Amino acid sequence: MIRLWRRDMSLSERLGVGEGKGSLLGVAPAPLPTMAAPGPNISWLPEAPLLTPDQPIFLMTPAAQALSGFFVWTALLITCHQIYMHLRYYSSPNEQRHIVRILFIVPIYAFDSWLSLLFFTNEEYYVYFDTVRDCYEAFVIYNFLSLCYEYLGGESAIMAEIRGKPIESSCMYGTCCLWGRSYSIGFLRFCKQATLQFCVVKPLMAMVTVILQAFGKYRDGDFNVNSGYLYVSIIYNISVSLSLYALFLFYFSTRHLLSPYRPLLKFFMVKSVIFLSFWQGMLLAILEKCGAIPEINSPEVSVGEGTVAAGYQNFIVCIEMFFASLALRHAFTYKVYMEKRLDSLSQGNDFYRCYIKWISKVYTPLLKIQLFFVYAEINTISGLFPH
């Protein structure tokens, strides 16, 4: 303690540093900590468990495949029966051909999604399967708009009903920007062109996706600027939003004319099957980007997060198609055309009976006259050649 207070000693001497003596208070200094030898990079976070055949994720289990298969094949039976009934009572070909094409969306959507789920572990197959589905989506939009025009008698008949009427301005219906305007041929053609542009953009982007996939520049859920998924998603969103808005404007302007055909359920089903399924896939991609959907990495199989998100999307679509088949059965019912067919057959039978009755009335006297002349001719001939 005396050394600590002596002024003629330096601080290092008072602390005993460098003299081989003990440290402060005579305690031997502790050895300096040495750096551990560099080893493997070990994280404090627990590692994700490896996928084993005994513990597969839900999408790879037989239960998921059987459950999705049950909903898919049930939807196929319901829709195929409905298509058959439309073809059996094919009383309005101009309308029913569009309805049959729209109904085919359930078999194509359901079977395509189920195949994608069966080949879930391959990261490329589902892209090619979805390309077929995307192209048919565009075809369905075209047929639905054509069906609405067929219901109303064409563009000229629609304009004869709505031309010059003021457009109701409403923020709820998205027509506030059309305040002070009236319905015109330009408005109707905007609705038609803005809706049908989706029929061009959708197949084109599907082909671009296949090309980017072949060159390794596309992966679901990858929003990197160097990946094609970001740009394809932006174009899709613009096209889908514009088409959906134009289709809604067309419904808003013609809803009173379409009221005998129950348009609300038809519009809701087509928009929900096509447009909501797209945004459903976008939501899954965002969840995958946030880390809610992890990748699969195991000695047996390796699947990226984007493919896992697409697998969940296909599984959900398989189940949704069952409910879509039930809703489409009521939206595009065949019973109306069955009644028309039976009425036409009954009218045809009545006409046939009237025709037969008329023929019998006219032909019977003629037959009697003809038989009289034949009988007279026979008598004449028998007189010329007596036995």
Short mmCIF file of N, CA, C and O in Angstrom, two decimals, residues 238-358:
data_model
loop_
_atom_site.label_atom_id
_atom_site.label_comp_id
_atom_site.label_asym_id
_atom_site.label_seq_id
_atom_site.Cartn_x
_atom_site.Cartn_y
_atom_site.Cartn_z
N ILE A 238 -50.68 -5.34 -63.72
CA ILE A 238 -51.27 -4.25 -64.49
C ILE A 238 -52.37 -4.79 -65.41
O ILE A 238 -53.47 -4.22 -65.50
N SER A 239 -52.07 -5.89 -66.10
CA SER A 239 -53.05 -6.46 -67.03
C SER A 239 -54.30 -6.97 -66.31
O SER A 239 -55.43 -6.72 -66.75
N VAL A 240 -54.10 -7.66 -65.20
CA VAL A 240 -55.23 -8.20 -64.44
C VAL A 240 -56.09 -7.08 -63.88
O VAL A 240 -57.33 -7.12 -63.94
N SER A 241 -55.45 -6.06 -63.32
CA SER A 241 -56.22 -4.96 -62.71
C SER A 241 -57.03 -4.22 -63.77
O SER A 241 -58.20 -3.89 -63.55
N LEU A 242 -56.42 -3.95 -64.93
CA LEU A 242 -57.13 -3.24 -65.99
C LEU A 242 -58.29 -4.07 -66.53
O LEU A 242 -59.39 -3.55 -66.75
N SER A 243 -58.06 -5.35 -66.73
CA SER A 243 -59.12 -6.23 -67.24
C SER A 243 -60.27 -6.36 -66.24
O SER A 243 -61.44 -6.34 -66.62
N LEU A 244 -59.92 -6.49 -64.97
CA LEU A 244 -60.95 -6.61 -63.95
C LEU A 244 -61.79 -5.33 -63.85
O LEU A 244 -63.02 -5.39 -63.73
N TYR A 245 -61.14 -4.19 -63.94
CA TYR A 245 -61.87 -2.91 -63.87
C TYR A 245 -62.77 -2.73 -65.08
O TYR A 245 -63.93 -2.30 -64.96
N ALA A 246 -62.27 -3.07 -66.26
CA ALA A 246 -63.08 -2.93 -67.48
C ALA A 246 -64.27 -3.89 -67.47
O ALA A 246 -65.38 -3.53 -67.89
N LEU A 247 -64.05 -5.10 -66.98
CA LEU A 247 -65.15 -6.06 -66.90
C LEU A 247 -66.21 -5.60 -65.91
O LEU A 247 -67.41 -5.78 -66.13
N PHE A 248 -65.75 -4.97 -64.83
CA PHE A 248 -66.71 -4.44 -63.86
C PHE A 248 -67.50 -3.28 -64.45
O PHE A 248 -68.71 -3.16 -64.22
N LEU A 249 -66.84 -2.40 -65.22
CA LEU A 249 -67.54 -1.30 -65.85
C LEU A 249 -68.59 -1.81 -66.83
O LEU A 249 -69.69 -1.25 -66.93
N PHE A 250 -68.26 -2.86 -67.55
CA PHE A 250 -69.23 -3.43 -68.50
C PHE A 250 -70.44 -3.98 -67.73
O PHE A 250 -71.58 -3.78 -68.16
N TYR A 251 -70.19 -4.67 -66.63
CA TYR A 251 -71.30 -5.17 -65.83
C TYR A 251 -72.12 -4.03 -65.24
O TYR A 251 -73.36 -4.08 -65.22
N PHE A 252 -71.45 -2.99 -64.79
CA PHE A 252 -72.14 -1.85 -64.18
C PHE A 252 -73.06 -1.16 -65.18
O PHE A 252 -74.14 -0.70 -64.83
N SER A 253 -72.66 -1.12 -66.44
CA SER A 253 -73.45 -0.42 -67.45
C SER A 253 -74.56 -1.27 -68.03
O SER A 253 -75.53 -0.74 -68.58
N THR A 254 -74.45 -2.59 -67.93
CA THR A 254 -75.45 -3.47 -68.56
C THR A 254 -76.16 -4.37 -67.55
O THR A 254 -76.82 -5.33 -67.97
N ARG A 255 -76.03 -4.10 -66.26
CA ARG A 255 -76.59 -5.00 -65.26
C ARG A 255 -78.11 -5.09 -65.36
O ARG A 255 -78.69 -6.14 -65.08
N HIS A 256 -78.76 -4.00 -65.74
CA HIS A 256 -80.22 -4.03 -65.87
C HIS A 256 -80.64 -4.85 -67.09
O HIS A 256 -81.67 -5.54 -67.05
N LEU A 257 -79.87 -4.78 -68.15
CA LEU A 257 -80.19 -5.56 -69.35
C LEU A 257 -79.92 -7.04 -69.14
O LEU A 257 -80.60 -7.90 -69.72
N LEU A 258 -78.91 -7.35 -68.32
CA LEU A 258 -78.54 -8.74 -68.09
C LEU A 258 -79.31 -9.38 -66.93
O LEU A 258 -79.09 -10.56 -66.64
N SER A 259 -80.18 -8.62 -66.28
CA SER A 259 -80.86 -9.15 -65.10
C SER A 259 -81.63 -10.44 -65.34
O SER A 259 -81.68 -11.29 -64.44
N PRO A 260 -82.24 -10.69 -66.52
CA PRO A 260 -82.94 -11.98 -66.69
C PRO A 260 -82.00 -13.18 -66.71
O PRO A 260 -82.46 -14.31 -66.55
N TYR A 261 -80.70 -12.95 -66.89
CA TYR A 261 -79.74 -14.05 -66.98
C TYR A 261 -78.94 -14.26 -65.70
O TYR A 261 -77.94 -14.98 -65.72
N ARG A 262 -79.33 -13.64 -64.61
CA ARG A 262 -78.65 -13.75 -63.32
C ARG A 262 -77.14 -13.47 -63.48
O ARG A 262 -76.30 -14.33 -63.28
N PRO A 263 -76.78 -12.24 -63.85
CA PRO A 263 -75.38 -11.96 -64.20
C PRO A 263 -74.44 -11.90 -63.01
O PRO A 263 -73.24 -12.16 -63.16
N LEU A 264 -74.94 -11.56 -61.82
CA LEU A 264 -74.05 -11.34 -60.69
C LEU A 264 -73.27 -12.60 -60.35
O LEU A 264 -72.04 -12.56 -60.17
N LEU A 265 -73.94 -13.74 -60.28
CA LEU A 265 -73.26 -14.99 -59.95
C LEU A 265 -72.28 -15.38 -61.05
O LEU A 265 -71.18 -15.88 -60.76
N LYS A 266 -72.64 -15.14 -62.30
CA LYS A 266 -71.74 -15.47 -63.41
C LYS A 266 -70.47 -14.62 -63.36
O LYS A 266 -69.35 -15.12 -63.50
N PHE A 267 -70.64 -13.30 -63.18
CA PHE A 267 -69.48 -12.41 -63.10
C PHE A 267 -68.61 -12.77 -61.90
O PHE A 267 -67.37 -12.78 -62.00
N PHE A 268 -69.23 -13.03 -60.77
CA PHE A 268 -68.47 -13.34 -59.56
C PHE A 268 -67.65 -14.61 -59.73
O PHE A 268 -66.49 -14.67 -59.32
N MET A 269 -68.24 -15.64 -60.33
CA MET A 269 -67.53 -16.91 -60.48
C MET A 269 -66.36 -16.79 -61.43
O MET A 269 -65.27 -17.28 -61.16
N VAL A 270 -66.55 -16.15 -62.56
CA VAL A 270 -65.46 -16.02 -63.53
C VAL A 270 -64.33 -15.19 -62.95
O VAL A 270 -63.14 -15.54 -63.06
N LYS A 271 -64.67 -14.08 -62.30
CA LYS A 271 -63.63 -13.23 -61.73
C LYS A 271 -62.91 -13.89 -60.56
O LYS A 271 -61.70 -13.75 -60.40
N SER A 272 -63.63 -14.65 -59.75
CA SER A 272 -62.99 -15.30 -58.61
C SER A 272 -62.09 -16.44 -59.04
O SER A 272 -61.00 -16.63 -58.49
N VAL A 273 -62.53 -17.22 -60.03
CA VAL A 273 -61.72 -18.36 -60.47
C VAL A 273 -60.42 -17.89 -61.11
O VAL A 273 -59.34 -18.46 -60.87
N ILE A 274 -60.48 -16.83 -61.90
CA ILE A 274 -59.31 -16.39 -62.66
C ILE A 274 -58.49 -15.35 -61.90
O ILE A 274 -57.29 -15.52 -61.65
N PHE A 275 -59.14 -14.26 -61.49
CA PHE A 275 -58.39 -13.15 -60.94
C PHE A 275 -57.98 -13.39 -59.49
O PHE A 275 -56.83 -13.12 -59.11
N LEU A 276 -58.89 -13.91 -58.67
CA LEU A 276 -58.53 -14.13 -57.26
C LEU A 276 -57.49 -15.22 -57.10
O LEU A 276 -56.68 -15.18 -56.18
N SER A 277 -57.51 -16.21 -57.99
CA SER A 277 -56.48 -17.25 -57.91
C SER A 277 -55.10 -16.67 -58.21
O SER A 277 -54.09 -17.11 -57.64
N PHE A 278 -55.05 -15.68 -59.09
CA PHE A 278 -53.76 -15.04 -59.38
C PHE A 278 -53.23 -14.30 -58.15
O PHE A 278 -52.06 -14.44 -57.78
N TRP A 279 -54.09 -13.51 -57.52
CA TRP A 279 -53.65 -12.77 -56.33
C TRP A 279 -53.41 -13.71 -55.15
O TRP A 279 -52.64 -13.39 -54.24
N GLN A 280 -54.06 -14.84 -55.14
CA GLN A 280 -53.77 -15.85 -54.13
C GLN A 280 -52.34 -16.36 -54.28
O GLN A 280 -51.62 -16.53 -53.28
N GLY A 281 -51.92 -16.59 -55.51
CA GLY A 281 -50.53 -16.98 -55.75
C GLY A 281 -49.55 -15.89 -55.37
O GLY A 281 -48.46 -16.17 -54.86
N MET A 282 -49.92 -14.61 -55.63
CA MET A 282 -49.06 -13.51 -55.24
C MET A 282 -48.91 -13.43 -53.73
O MET A 282 -47.82 -13.17 -53.21
N LEU A 283 -49.98 -13.67 -52.99
CA LEU A 283 -49.91 -13.64 -51.53
C LEU A 283 -48.99 -14.74 -51.01
O LEU A 283 -48.19 -14.50 -50.09
N LEU A 284 -49.08 -15.92 -51.58
CA LEU A 284 -48.18 -17.01 -51.17
C LEU A 284 -46.74 -16.67 -51.49
O LEU A 284 -45.83 -17.02 -50.72
N ALA A 285 -46.50 -15.99 -52.61
CA ALA A 285 -45.13 -15.59 -52.95
C ALA A 285 -44.59 -14.57 -51.95
O ALA A 285 -43.41 -14.62 -51.57
N ILE A 286 -45.45 -13.65 -51.49
CA ILE A 286 -45.02 -12.68 -50.49
C ILE A 286 -44.72 -13.37 -49.16
O ILE A 286 -43.74 -13.06 -48.48
N LEU A 287 -45.57 -14.33 -48.77
CA LEU A 287 -45.31 -15.09 -47.54
C LEU A 287 -44.01 -15.87 -47.63
O LEU A 287 -43.26 -15.97 -46.66
N GLU A 288 -43.75 -16.39 -48.81
CA GLU A 288 -42.48 -17.11 -49.00
C GLU A 288 -41.30 -16.17 -48.88
O GLU A 288 -40.26 -16.49 -48.30
N LYS A 289 -41.45 -14.94 -49.40
CA LYS A 289 -40.37 -13.96 -49.32
C LYS A 289 -40.15 -13.52 -47.88
O LYS A 289 -39.01 -13.22 -47.49
N CYS A 290 -41.21 -13.50 -47.07
CA CYS A 290 -41.08 -13.12 -45.66
C CYS A 290 -40.54 -14.26 -44.80
O CYS A 290 -40.33 -14.06 -43.60
N GLY A 291 -40.33 -15.43 -45.37
CA GLY A 291 -39.78 -16.56 -44.61
C GLY A 291 -40.82 -17.46 -43.99
O GLY A 291 -40.47 -18.37 -43.24
N ALA A 292 -42.10 -17.22 -44.28
CA ALA A 292 -43.14 -18.07 -43.70
C ALA A 292 -43.19 -19.44 -44.36
O ALA A 292 -43.72 -20.39 -43.77
N ILE A 293 -42.67 -19.55 -45.57
CA ILE A 293 -42.66 -20.83 -46.29
C ILE A 293 -41.20 -21.21 -46.53
O ILE A 293 -40.54 -20.65 -47.42
N PRO A 294 -40.66 -22.13 -45.75
CA PRO A 294 -39.24 -22.47 -45.89
C PRO A 294 -39.01 -23.42 -47.06
O PRO A 294 -39.93 -24.05 -47.59
N GLU A 295 -37.76 -23.52 -47.46
CA GLU A 295 -37.39 -24.45 -48.52
C GLU A 295 -37.21 -25.85 -47.95
O GLU A 295 -37.16 -26.05 -46.72
N ILE A 296 -37.11 -26.82 -48.82
CA ILE A 296 -36.88 -28.21 -48.43
C ILE A 296 -35.48 -28.59 -48.89
O ILE A 296 -35.16 -28.50 -50.07
N ASN A 297 -34.67 -28.99 -47.94
CA ASN A 297 -33.29 -29.36 -48.26
C ASN A 297 -32.93 -30.62 -47.49
O ASN A 297 -32.81 -30.60 -46.27
N SER A 298 -32.82 -31.71 -48.20
CA SER A 298 -32.52 -32.99 -47.57
C SER A 298 -31.68 -33.82 -48.51
O SER A 298 -31.54 -33.49 -49.70
N PRO A 299 -31.08 -34.89 -48.01
CA PRO A 299 -30.30 -35.75 -48.91
C PRO A 299 -31.13 -36.36 -50.04
O PRO A 299 -30.61 -36.65 -51.11
N GLU A 300 -32.43 -36.54 -49.82
CA GLU A 300 -33.27 -37.19 -50.83
C GLU A 300 -33.81 -36.21 -51.87
O GLU A 300 -33.94 -36.54 -53.04
N VAL A 301 -34.18 -35.00 -51.44
CA VAL A 301 -34.81 -34.06 -52.34
C VAL A 301 -34.47 -32.64 -51.91
O VAL A 301 -34.24 -32.38 -50.73
N SER A 302 -34.41 -31.74 -52.88
CA SER A 302 -34.14 -30.33 -52.60
C SER A 302 -35.12 -29.49 -53.43
O SER A 302 -35.12 -29.57 -54.66
N VAL A 303 -35.95 -28.73 -52.73
CA VAL A 303 -36.97 -27.92 -53.38
C VAL A 303 -36.89 -26.51 -52.82
O VAL A 303 -36.83 -26.32 -51.61
N GLY A 304 -36.88 -25.51 -53.71
CA GLY A 304 -36.81 -24.12 -53.30
C GLY A 304 -38.10 -23.61 -52.69
O GLY A 304 -39.16 -24.24 -52.81
N GLU A 305 -37.99 -22.42 -52.06
CA GLU A 305 -39.17 -21.86 -51.41
C GLU A 305 -40.27 -21.53 -52.42
O GLU A 305 -41.46 -21.69 -52.14
N GLY A 306 -39.89 -21.04 -53.61
CA GLY A 306 -40.88 -20.70 -54.61
C GLY A 306 -41.68 -21.90 -55.07
O GLY A 306 -42.90 -21.81 -55.28
N THR A 307 -41.01 -23.03 -55.22
CA THR A 307 -41.71 -24.25 -55.63
C THR A 307 -42.64 -24.74 -54.53
O THR A 307 -43.74 -25.25 -54.81
N VAL A 308 -42.22 -24.59 -53.27
CA VAL A 308 -43.09 -24.98 -52.15
C VAL A 308 -44.34 -24.10 -52.12
O VAL A 308 -45.46 -24.59 -51.93
N ALA A 309 -44.16 -22.78 -52.35
CA ALA A 309 -45.31 -21.87 -52.39
C ALA A 309 -46.25 -22.23 -53.54
O ALA A 309 -47.47 -22.23 -53.40
N ALA A 310 -45.67 -22.57 -54.70
CA ALA A 310 -46.50 -23.00 -55.84
C ALA A 310 -47.22 -24.30 -55.53
O ALA A 310 -48.35 -24.52 -55.99
N GLY A 311 -46.58 -25.18 -54.76
CA GLY A 311 -47.24 -26.42 -54.37
C GLY A 311 -48.45 -26.18 -53.49
O GLY A 311 -49.50 -26.82 -53.67
N TYR A 312 -48.31 -25.28 -52.54
CA TYR A 312 -49.47 -24.93 -51.70
C TYR A 312 -50.57 -24.28 -52.54
O TYR A 312 -51.76 -24.52 -52.30
N GLN A 313 -50.17 -23.47 -53.52
CA GLN A 313 -51.16 -22.86 -54.40
C GLN A 313 -51.93 -23.93 -55.18
O GLN A 313 -53.17 -23.88 -55.27
N ASN A 314 -51.23 -24.92 -55.71
CA ASN A 314 -51.89 -25.99 -56.46
C ASN A 314 -52.80 -26.83 -55.56
O ASN A 314 -53.88 -27.26 -55.98
N PHE A 315 -52.38 -27.07 -54.34
CA PHE A 315 -53.21 -27.83 -53.41
C PHE A 315 -54.50 -27.08 -53.09
O PHE A 315 -55.59 -27.67 -53.06
N ILE A 316 -54.40 -25.77 -52.87
CA ILE A 316 -55.58 -24.97 -52.57
C ILE A 316 -56.52 -24.93 -53.78
O ILE A 316 -57.74 -25.01 -53.64
N VAL A 317 -55.94 -24.81 -54.99
CA VAL A 317 -56.76 -24.77 -56.20
C VAL A 317 -57.52 -26.08 -56.38
O VAL A 317 -58.69 -26.08 -56.80
N CYS A 318 -56.89 -27.21 -56.06
CA CYS A 318 -57.57 -28.50 -56.17
C CYS A 318 -58.84 -28.54 -55.32
O CYS A 318 -59.88 -29.06 -55.74
N ILE A 319 -58.77 -27.98 -54.13
CA ILE A 319 -59.94 -27.97 -53.25
C ILE A 319 -60.95 -26.92 -53.73
O ILE A 319 -62.17 -27.15 -53.72
N GLU A 320 -60.45 -25.77 -54.17
CA GLU A 320 -61.35 -24.71 -54.60
C GLU A 320 -62.17 -25.11 -55.83
O GLU A 320 -63.30 -24.66 -55.99
N MET A 321 -61.60 -25.93 -56.70
CA MET A 321 -62.32 -26.32 -57.92
C MET A 321 -63.56 -27.15 -57.61
O MET A 321 -64.52 -27.14 -58.41
N PHE A 322 -63.57 -27.85 -56.50
CA PHE A 322 -64.77 -28.60 -56.12
C PHE A 322 -65.92 -27.63 -55.85
O PHE A 322 -67.05 -27.80 -56.34
N PHE A 323 -65.65 -26.58 -55.08
CA PHE A 323 -66.68 -25.59 -54.78
C PHE A 323 -67.01 -24.76 -56.02
O PHE A 323 -68.16 -24.33 -56.21
N ALA A 324 -66.01 -24.53 -56.88
CA ALA A 324 -66.28 -23.80 -58.12
C ALA A 324 -67.20 -24.59 -59.04
O ALA A 324 -68.07 -24.00 -59.70
N SER A 325 -67.04 -25.90 -59.08
CA SER A 325 -67.91 -26.73 -59.92
C SER A 325 -69.36 -26.66 -59.44
O SER A 325 -70.29 -26.63 -60.26
N LEU A 326 -69.56 -26.62 -58.12
CA LEU A 326 -70.93 -26.50 -57.59
C LEU A 326 -71.53 -25.13 -57.91
O LEU A 326 -72.70 -25.03 -58.28
N ALA A 327 -70.72 -24.08 -57.77
CA ALA A 327 -71.22 -22.73 -58.05
C ALA A 327 -71.50 -22.54 -59.54
O ALA A 327 -72.51 -21.94 -59.92
N LEU A 328 -70.61 -23.05 -60.39
CA LEU A 328 -70.82 -22.93 -61.84
C LEU A 328 -72.02 -23.73 -62.30
O LEU A 328 -72.65 -23.40 -63.31
N ARG A 329 -72.34 -24.79 -61.59
CA ARG A 329 -73.54 -25.58 -61.93
C ARG A 329 -74.81 -24.75 -61.78
O ARG A 329 -75.76 -24.93 -62.54
N HIS A 330 -74.82 -23.86 -60.79
CA HIS A 330 -75.98 -22.99 -60.59
C HIS A 330 -75.89 -21.73 -61.46
O HIS A 330 -76.91 -21.20 -61.88
N ALA A 331 -74.66 -21.26 -61.70
CA ALA A 331 -74.51 -20.04 -62.49
C ALA A 331 -74.85 -20.26 -63.95
O ALA A 331 -75.51 -19.43 -64.59
N PHE A 332 -74.39 -21.39 -64.51
CA PHE A 332 -74.64 -21.71 -65.92
C PHE A 332 -75.46 -22.99 -66.00
O PHE A 332 -75.01 -24.02 -66.51
N THR A 333 -76.67 -22.93 -65.49
CA THR A 333 -77.50 -24.11 -65.43
C THR A 333 -77.96 -24.55 -66.82
O THR A 333 -78.15 -23.72 -67.72
N TYR A 334 -78.14 -25.84 -66.98
CA TYR A 334 -78.62 -26.39 -68.25
C TYR A 334 -80.14 -26.52 -68.28
O TYR A 334 -80.71 -26.81 -69.34
N LYS A 335 -80.81 -26.31 -67.16
CA LYS A 335 -82.25 -26.55 -67.09
C LYS A 335 -83.03 -25.58 -67.96
O LYS A 335 -84.09 -25.94 -68.50
N VAL A 336 -82.52 -24.37 -68.12
CA VAL A 336 -83.20 -23.40 -68.99
C VAL A 336 -83.23 -23.91 -70.42
O VAL A 336 -84.25 -23.85 -71.11
N TYR A 337 -82.11 -24.44 -70.87
CA TYR A 337 -82.03 -24.93 -72.24
C TYR A 337 -82.76 -26.27 -72.40
O TYR A 337 -83.23 -26.58 -73.49
N MET A 338 -82.84 -27.03 -71.33
CA MET A 338 -83.62 -28.27 -71.38
C MET A 338 -85.10 -27.95 -71.59
O MET A 338 -85.78 -28.61 -72.38
N GLU A 339 -85.59 -26.93 -70.91
CA GLU A 339 -86.99 -26.54 -71.08
C GLU A 339 -87.23 -26.01 -72.50
O GLU A 339 -88.25 -26.30 -73.11
N LYS A 340 -86.26 -25.25 -73.03
CA LYS A 340 -86.41 -24.78 -74.40
C LYS A 340 -86.43 -25.94 -75.38
O LYS A 340 -87.20 -25.95 -76.35
N ARG A 341 -85.59 -26.93 -75.14
CA ARG A 341 -85.53 -28.09 -76.03
C ARG A 341 -86.83 -28.88 -76.00
O ARG A 341 -87.35 -29.28 -77.04
N LEU A 342 -87.35 -29.09 -74.80
CA LEU A 342 -88.61 -29.83 -74.69
C LEU A 342 -89.76 -29.06 -75.32
O LEU A 342 -90.65 -29.65 -75.95
N ASP A 343 -89.77 -27.73 -75.16
CA ASP A 343 -90.81 -26.91 -75.78
C ASP A 343 -90.74 -26.99 -77.30
O ASP A 343 -91.76 -27.10 -77.99
N SER A 344 -89.49 -26.94 -77.82
CA SER A 344 -89.34 -27.02 -79.28
C SER A 344 -89.75 -28.38 -79.80
O SER A 344 -90.36 -28.50 -80.87
N LEU A 345 -89.48 -29.45 -79.03
CA LEU A 345 -89.89 -30.79 -79.45
C LEU A 345 -91.40 -30.92 -79.42
O LEU A 345 -92.00 -31.52 -80.33
N SER A 346 -92.02 -30.37 -78.38
CA SER A 346 -93.49 -30.44 -78.32
C SER A 346 -94.12 -29.65 -79.44
O SER A 346 -95.11 -30.08 -80.06
N GLN A 347 -93.55 -28.48 -79.76
CA GLN A 347 -94.06 -27.71 -80.89
C GLN A 347 -93.85 -28.44 -82.20
O GLN A 347 -94.69 -28.42 -83.09
N GLY A 348 -92.71 -29.15 -82.29
CA GLY A 348 -92.45 -29.94 -83.49
C GLY A 348 -93.42 -31.10 -83.62
O GLY A 348 -93.90 -31.41 -84.71
N ASN A 349 -93.76 -31.74 -82.51
CA ASN A 349 -94.73 -32.83 -82.54
C ASN A 349 -96.12 -32.32 -82.93
O ASN A 349 -96.84 -32.97 -83.71
N ASP A 350 -96.50 -31.17 -82.39
CA ASP A 350 -97.78 -30.59 -82.76
C ASP A 350 -97.83 -30.24 -84.24
O ASP A 350 -98.82 -30.49 -84.94
N PHE A 351 -96.72 -29.69 -84.72
CA PHE A 351 -96.66 -29.35 -86.15
C PHE A 351 -96.74 -30.62 -87.00
O PHE A 351 -97.40 -30.63 -88.03
N TYR A 352 -96.06 -31.68 -86.55
CA TYR A 352 -96.06 -32.94 -87.31
C TYR A 352 -97.48 -33.52 -87.36
O TYR A 352 -97.94 -33.99 -88.42
N ARG A 353 -98.17 -33.47 -86.22
CA ARG A 353 -99.53 -34.00 -86.20
C ARG A 353 -100.46 -33.18 -87.10
O ARG A 353 -101.30 -33.73 -87.83
N CYS A 354 -100.31 -31.85 -87.07
CA CYS A 354 -101.13 -31.00 -87.94
C CYS A 354 -100.82 -31.26 -89.41
O CYS A 354 -101.72 -31.28 -90.27
N TYR A 355 -99.54 -31.47 -89.68
CA TYR A 355 -99.14 -31.72 -91.06
C TYR A 355 -99.72 -33.05 -91.58
O TYR A 355 -100.24 -33.11 -92.71
N ILE A 356 -99.69 -34.09 -90.76
CA ILE A 356 -100.23 -35.39 -91.16
C ILE A 356 -101.74 -35.29 -91.38
O ILE A 356 -102.30 -35.85 -92.34
N LYS A 357 -102.39 -34.55 -90.49
CA LYS A 357 -103.84 -34.39 -90.62
C LYS A 357 -104.19 -33.65 -91.90
O LYS A 357 -105.15 -33.99 -92.62
N TRP A 358 -103.41 -32.60 -92.20
CA TRP A 358 -103.67 -31.83 -93.42
C TRP A 358 -103.41 -32.68 -94.67
O TRP A 358 -104.18 -32.63 -95.64
#
